[in-house]
Amino acid sequence: MEGINISTKLFAAINKQIGFELYSGYLYKSMAIYCKLNNFKGMAAWLNMQAHEENEHAEKMMEHLIDRGYKVVLPKIDEPPSNFKSVTEIFEKAFEHEKHVTANIHKLYKLAVAEEDYPGQIMLQWFIKEQVEEEANAGEIVDKLKMINGNLGAIFMLDHQLGMRK
Ligand code: MG
């Protein structure tokens, strides 16, 4: 299949981000395991849904490259952390992780602009918008956990609320 040319540099950078999106899914899965094991089933459900979304992000980037006739080579995925101290730590880490993802996406977009890659820019604009949402969602949970400040009843109320994510 032949498609619209992409520079070697931009291709490699997007291909690398595919691995990072898959890693994100892996990370959230690991966090979900901790939550489920510690009876925070709502948070586990929220994180599992997040993991699923990350796989979709990777898929979206793969489709873009494949539609342009390029062979995506799936990179090795790092082992995510599996030792967590609390759900507060988990959501703080998730928030930090999303900030990292945002920085990556912005770098990719900058490169797509420099390379005058218009299809790549359009594809990445979806991710730029998505990251605003991702940071807002994770940031809101971190803020709430800070307000709750270890109150178990309130944590379980938040757990219940997060479990209702559709
Ligand atoms: Mg993502």
PDB file of C-alpha atoms and ligand atoms in Angstrom:
ATOM      1  CA  MET A   1       0.000   0.000   0.000  1.00  0.00           C
ATOM      2  CA  GLU A   2       1.230   3.458  -0.871  1.00  0.00           C
ATOM      3  CA  GLY A   3       0.251   6.610   0.923  1.00  0.00           C
ATOM      4  CA  ILE A   4       1.324  10.132   1.760  1.00  0.00           C
ATOM      5  CA  ASN A   5       5.048  10.332   2.492  1.00  0.00           C
ATOM      6  CA  ILE A   6       6.237  10.877   6.028  1.00  0.00           C
ATOM      7  CA  SER A   7       9.776  11.822   7.048  1.00  0.00           C
ATOM      8  CA  THR A   8      11.910   9.135   8.680  1.00  0.00           C
ATOM      9  CA  LYS A   9      12.266  11.321  11.755  1.00  0.00           C
ATOM     10  CA  LEU A  10       8.543  11.915  12.268  1.00  0.00           C
ATOM     11  CA  PHE A  11       7.719   8.290  11.515  1.00  0.00           C
ATOM     12  CA  ALA A  12      10.210   7.111  14.157  1.00  0.00           C
ATOM     13  CA  ALA A  13       8.902   9.604  16.711  1.00  0.00           C
ATOM     14  CA  ILE A  14       5.257   8.558  16.223  1.00  0.00           C
ATOM     15  CA  ASN A  15       6.245   4.874  16.244  1.00  0.00           C
ATOM     16  CA  LYS A  16       7.989   5.464  19.574  1.00  0.00           C
ATOM     17  CA  GLN A  17       4.918   7.205  20.981  1.00  0.00           C
ATOM     18  CA  ILE A  18       2.836   4.156  20.034  1.00  0.00           C
ATOM     19  CA  GLY A  19       4.997   2.194  22.462  1.00  0.00           C
ATOM     20  CA  PHE A  20       4.521   4.870  25.095  1.00  0.00           C
ATOM     21  CA  GLU A  21       0.730   4.799  24.719  1.00  0.00           C
ATOM     22  CA  LEU A  22       0.822   1.021  25.126  1.00  0.00           C
ATOM     23  CA  TYR A  23       3.042   1.480  28.182  1.00  0.00           C
ATOM     24  CA  SER A  24       0.433   3.912  29.567  1.00  0.00           C
ATOM     25  CA  GLY A  25      -2.164   1.171  29.239  1.00  0.00           C
ATOM     26  CA  TYR A  26       0.181  -1.206  31.010  1.00  0.00           C
ATOM     27  CA  LEU A  27       0.781   1.312  33.797  1.00  0.00           C
ATOM     28  CA  TYR A  28      -2.936   1.884  34.391  1.00  0.00           C
ATOM     29  CA  LYS A  29      -3.540  -1.860  34.355  1.00  0.00           C
ATOM     30  CA  SER A  30      -0.903  -2.283  37.059  1.00  0.00           C
ATOM     31  CA  MET A  31      -2.558   0.471  39.106  1.00  0.00           C
ATOM     32  CA  ALA A  32      -5.966  -1.197  38.615  1.00  0.00           C
ATOM     33  CA  ILE A  33      -4.578  -4.444  40.033  1.00  0.00           C
ATOM     34  CA  TYR A  34      -3.465  -2.651  43.217  1.00  0.00           C
ATOM     35  CA  CYS A  35      -6.859  -0.971  43.593  1.00  0.00           C
ATOM     36  CA  LYS A  36      -8.829  -4.149  43.077  1.00  0.00           C
ATOM     37  CA  LEU A  37      -6.637  -6.077  45.489  1.00  0.00           C
ATOM     38  CA  ASN A  38      -7.219  -3.381  48.108  1.00  0.00           C
ATOM     39  CA  ASN A  39     -10.986  -3.286  47.607  1.00  0.00           C
ATOM     40  CA  PHE A  40     -11.151  -0.024  45.686  1.00  0.00           C
ATOM     41  CA  LYS A  41     -13.210  -1.594  42.927  1.00  0.00           C
ATOM     42  CA  GLY A  42     -14.523   1.672  41.504  1.00  0.00           C
ATOM     43  CA  MET A  43     -11.025   3.054  41.074  1.00  0.00           C
ATOM     44  CA  ALA A  44      -9.951  -0.254  39.548  1.00  0.00           C
ATOM     45  CA  ALA A  45     -12.799   0.001  37.034  1.00  0.00           C
ATOM     46  CA  TRP A  46     -11.865   3.618  36.239  1.00  0.00           C
ATOM     47  CA  LEU A  47      -8.209   2.652  35.701  1.00  0.00           C
ATOM     48  CA  ASN A  48      -9.127  -0.369  33.583  1.00  0.00           C
ATOM     49  CA  MET A  49     -11.208   1.877  31.367  1.00  0.00           C
ATOM     50  CA  GLN A  50      -8.265   4.255  31.158  1.00  0.00           C
ATOM     51  CA  ALA A  51      -5.985   1.370  30.170  1.00  0.00           C
ATOM     52  CA  HIS A  52      -8.417   0.490  27.402  1.00  0.00           C
ATOM     53  CA  GLU A  53      -8.389   4.103  26.168  1.00  0.00           C
ATOM     54  CA  GLU A  54      -4.593   4.060  26.010  1.00  0.00           C
ATOM     55  CA  ASN A  55      -4.707   1.025  23.746  1.00  0.00           C
ATOM     56  CA  GLU A  56      -7.100   2.951  21.526  1.00  0.00           C
ATOM     57  CA  HIS A  57      -4.647   5.862  21.437  1.00  0.00           C
ATOM     58  CA  ALA A  58      -1.902   3.514  20.251  1.00  0.00           C
ATOM     59  CA  GLU A  59      -4.318   2.077  17.693  1.00  0.00           C
ATOM     60  CA  LYS A  60      -5.157   5.543  16.355  1.00  0.00           C
ATOM     61  CA  MET A  61      -1.489   6.320  15.737  1.00  0.00           C
ATOM     62  CA  MET A  62      -0.867   2.893  14.198  1.00  0.00           C
ATOM     63  CA  GLU A  63      -3.795   3.321  11.797  1.00  0.00           C
ATOM     64  CA  HIS A  64      -2.445   6.710  10.733  1.00  0.00           C
ATOM     65  CA  LEU A  65       0.976   5.332   9.846  1.00  0.00           C
ATOM     66  CA  ILE A  66      -0.393   2.175   8.229  1.00  0.00           C
ATOM     67  CA  ASP A  67      -2.876   4.212   6.148  1.00  0.00           C
ATOM     68  CA  ARG A  68       0.115   6.152   4.858  1.00  0.00           C
ATOM     69  CA  GLY A  69       1.742   2.905   3.785  1.00  0.00           C
ATOM     70  CA  TYR A  70       4.270   2.550   6.579  1.00  0.00           C
ATOM     71  CA  LYS A  71       5.118  -0.519   8.572  1.00  0.00           C
ATOM     72  CA  VAL A  72       4.741   0.070  12.283  1.00  0.00           C
ATOM     73  CA  VAL A  73       7.203  -1.960  14.337  1.00  0.00           C
ATOM     74  CA  LEU A  74       5.881  -2.400  17.849  1.00  0.00           C
ATOM     75  CA  PRO A  75       8.532  -1.352  20.365  1.00  0.00           C
ATOM     76  CA  LYS A  76       9.393  -3.204  23.552  1.00  0.00           C
ATOM     77  CA  ILE A  77       7.160  -2.179  26.431  1.00  0.00           C
ATOM     78  CA  ASP A  78       8.777  -1.461  29.794  1.00  0.00           C
ATOM     79  CA  GLU A  79       7.569  -3.132  32.959  1.00  0.00           C
ATOM     80  CA  PRO A  80       5.345  -0.689  34.866  1.00  0.00           C
ATOM     81  CA  PRO A  81       5.774  -0.093  38.612  1.00  0.00           C
ATOM     82  CA  SER A  82       3.740  -2.513  40.706  1.00  0.00           C
ATOM     83  CA  ASN A  83       4.418  -1.345  44.253  1.00  0.00           C
ATOM     84  CA  PHE A  84       2.141   1.434  45.392  1.00  0.00           C
ATOM     85  CA  LYS A  85       1.554   2.790  48.865  1.00  0.00           C
ATOM     86  CA  SER A  86      -1.908   4.272  48.493  1.00  0.00           C
ATOM     87  CA  VAL A  87      -4.586   5.287  46.015  1.00  0.00           C
ATOM     88  CA  THR A  88      -3.448   8.878  46.496  1.00  0.00           C
ATOM     89  CA  GLU A  89       0.009   7.920  45.284  1.00  0.00           C
ATOM     90  CA  ILE A  90      -1.546   6.112  42.328  1.00  0.00           C
ATOM     91  CA  PHE A  91      -3.532   9.094  41.106  1.00  0.00           C
ATOM     92  CA  GLU A  92      -0.633  11.483  41.713  1.00  0.00           C
ATOM     93  CA  LYS A  93       1.512   9.193  39.548  1.00  0.00           C
ATOM     94  CA  ALA A  94      -1.238   8.978  36.921  1.00  0.00           C
ATOM     95  CA  PHE A  95      -1.436  12.785  36.808  1.00  0.00           C
ATOM     96  CA  GLU A  96       2.356  13.096  36.477  1.00  0.00           C
ATOM     97  CA  HIS A  97       2.277  10.474  33.748  1.00  0.00           C
ATOM     98  CA  GLU A  98      -0.352  12.380  31.765  1.00  0.00           C
ATOM     99  CA  LYS A  99       1.763  15.543  31.963  1.00  0.00           C
ATOM    100  CA  HIS A 100       4.625  13.560  30.478  1.00  0.00           C
ATOM    101  CA  VAL A 101       2.346  12.293  27.681  1.00  0.00           C
ATOM    102  CA  THR A 102       1.211  15.864  26.955  1.00  0.00           C
ATOM    103  CA  ALA A 103       4.833  17.003  26.637  1.00  0.00           C
ATOM    104  CA  ASN A 104       5.508  14.115  24.218  1.00  0.00           C
ATOM    105  CA  ILE A 105       2.473  14.975  22.080  1.00  0.00           C
ATOM    106  CA  HIS A 106       3.449  18.643  21.944  1.00  0.00           C
ATOM    107  CA  LYS A 107       6.960  17.667  20.829  1.00  0.00           C
ATOM    108  CA  LEU A 108       5.495  15.445  18.113  1.00  0.00           C
ATOM    109  CA  TYR A 109       3.280  18.270  16.919  1.00  0.00           C
ATOM    110  CA  LYS A 110       6.222  20.668  16.840  1.00  0.00           C
ATOM    111  CA  LEU A 111       8.093  18.163  14.697  1.00  0.00           C
ATOM    112  CA  ALA A 112       5.099  17.661  12.376  1.00  0.00           C
ATOM    113  CA  VAL A 113       4.949  21.447  11.904  1.00  0.00           C
ATOM    114  CA  ALA A 114       8.692  21.668  11.233  1.00  0.00           C
ATOM    115  CA  GLU A 115       8.424  18.838   8.693  1.00  0.00           C
ATOM    116  CA  GLU A 116       5.354  20.485   7.095  1.00  0.00           C
ATOM    117  CA  ASP A 117       3.488  17.219   7.624  1.00  0.00           C
ATOM    118  CA  TYR A 118      -0.164  18.294   7.383  1.00  0.00           C
ATOM    119  CA  PRO A 119      -1.862  14.888   7.861  1.00  0.00           C
ATOM    120  CA  GLY A 120       0.326  14.258  10.905  1.00  0.00           C
ATOM    121  CA  GLN A 121      -0.651  17.644  12.358  1.00  0.00           C
ATOM    122  CA  ILE A 122      -4.367  16.888  11.990  1.00  0.00           C
ATOM    123  CA  MET A 123      -3.933  13.457  13.576  1.00  0.00           C
ATOM    124  CA  LEU A 124      -1.968  14.971  16.467  1.00  0.00           C
ATOM    125  CA  GLN A 125      -4.495  17.754  17.034  1.00  0.00           C
ATOM    126  CA  TRP A 126      -6.919  15.098  18.255  1.00  0.00           C
ATOM    127  CA  PHE A 127      -4.321  14.067  20.836  1.00  0.00           C
ATOM    128  CA  ILE A 128      -3.641  17.658  21.900  1.00  0.00           C
ATOM    129  CA  LYS A 129      -7.334  18.057  22.695  1.00  0.00           C
ATOM    130  CA  GLU A 130      -7.500  14.637  24.358  1.00  0.00           C
ATOM    131  CA  GLN A 131      -4.599  15.509  26.679  1.00  0.00           C
ATOM    132  CA  VAL A 132      -6.430  18.576  28.018  1.00  0.00           C
ATOM    133  CA  GLU A 133      -9.189  16.175  29.089  1.00  0.00           C
ATOM    134  CA  GLU A 134      -6.783  13.534  30.428  1.00  0.00           C
ATOM    135  CA  GLU A 135      -4.971  16.047  32.628  1.00  0.00           C
ATOM    136  CA  ALA A 136      -8.239  17.561  33.834  1.00  0.00           C
ATOM    137  CA  ASN A 137      -9.625  14.127  34.783  1.00  0.00           C
ATOM    138  CA  ALA A 138      -6.533  12.914  36.637  1.00  0.00           C
ATOM    139  CA  GLY A 139      -5.974  16.349  38.220  1.00  0.00           C
ATOM    140  CA  GLU A 140      -9.536  16.446  39.536  1.00  0.00           C
ATOM    141  CA  ILE A 141      -9.111  13.085  41.282  1.00  0.00           C
ATOM    142  CA  VAL A 142      -5.810  14.206  42.830  1.00  0.00           C
ATOM    143  CA  ASP A 143      -7.491  17.402  44.097  1.00  0.00           C
ATOM    144  CA  LYS A 144     -10.373  15.441  45.598  1.00  0.00           C
ATOM    145  CA  LEU A 145      -8.034  12.979  47.313  1.00  0.00           C
ATOM    146  CA  LYS A 146      -6.152  15.939  48.795  1.00  0.00           C
ATOM    147  CA  MET A 147      -9.398  17.408  50.154  1.00  0.00           C
ATOM    148  CA  ILE A 148     -10.441  14.022  51.523  1.00  0.00           C
ATOM    149  CA  ASN A 149      -7.083  13.785  53.291  1.00  0.00           C
ATOM    150  CA  GLY A 150      -7.231  10.114  54.268  1.00  0.00           C
ATOM    151  CA  ASN A 151     -10.879  10.026  55.432  1.00  0.00           C
ATOM    152  CA  LEU A 152     -11.818   6.442  54.629  1.00  0.00           C
ATOM    153  CA  GLY A 153     -15.549   7.081  54.278  1.00  0.00           C
ATOM    154  CA  ALA A 154     -14.914   9.845  51.760  1.00  0.00           C
ATOM    155  CA  ILE A 155     -12.389   7.713  49.876  1.00  0.00           C
ATOM    156  CA  PHE A 156     -14.995   4.994  49.450  1.00  0.00           C
ATOM    157  CA  MET A 157     -17.514   7.573  48.255  1.00  0.00           C
ATOM    158  CA  LEU A 158     -15.013   8.728  45.636  1.00  0.00           C
ATOM    159  CA  ASP A 159     -14.311   5.077  44.788  1.00  0.00           C
ATOM    160  CA  HIS A 160     -18.026   4.569  44.185  1.00  0.00           C
ATOM    161  CA  GLN A 161     -18.251   7.707  42.046  1.00  0.00           C
ATOM    162  CA  LEU A 162     -15.249   6.692  39.901  1.00  0.00           C
ATOM    163  CA  GLY A 163     -16.766   3.256  39.406  1.00  0.00           C
ATOM    164  CA  MET A 164     -19.672   4.879  37.568  1.00  0.00           C
ATOM    165  CA  ARG A 165     -17.420   6.098  34.731  1.00  0.00           C
ATOM    166  CA  LYS A 166     -18.925   5.147  31.391  1.00  0.00           C
TER     167      LYS A 166
HETATM  168 MG    MG B   1      -2.839   8.320  25.868  1.00  0.00          MG
END
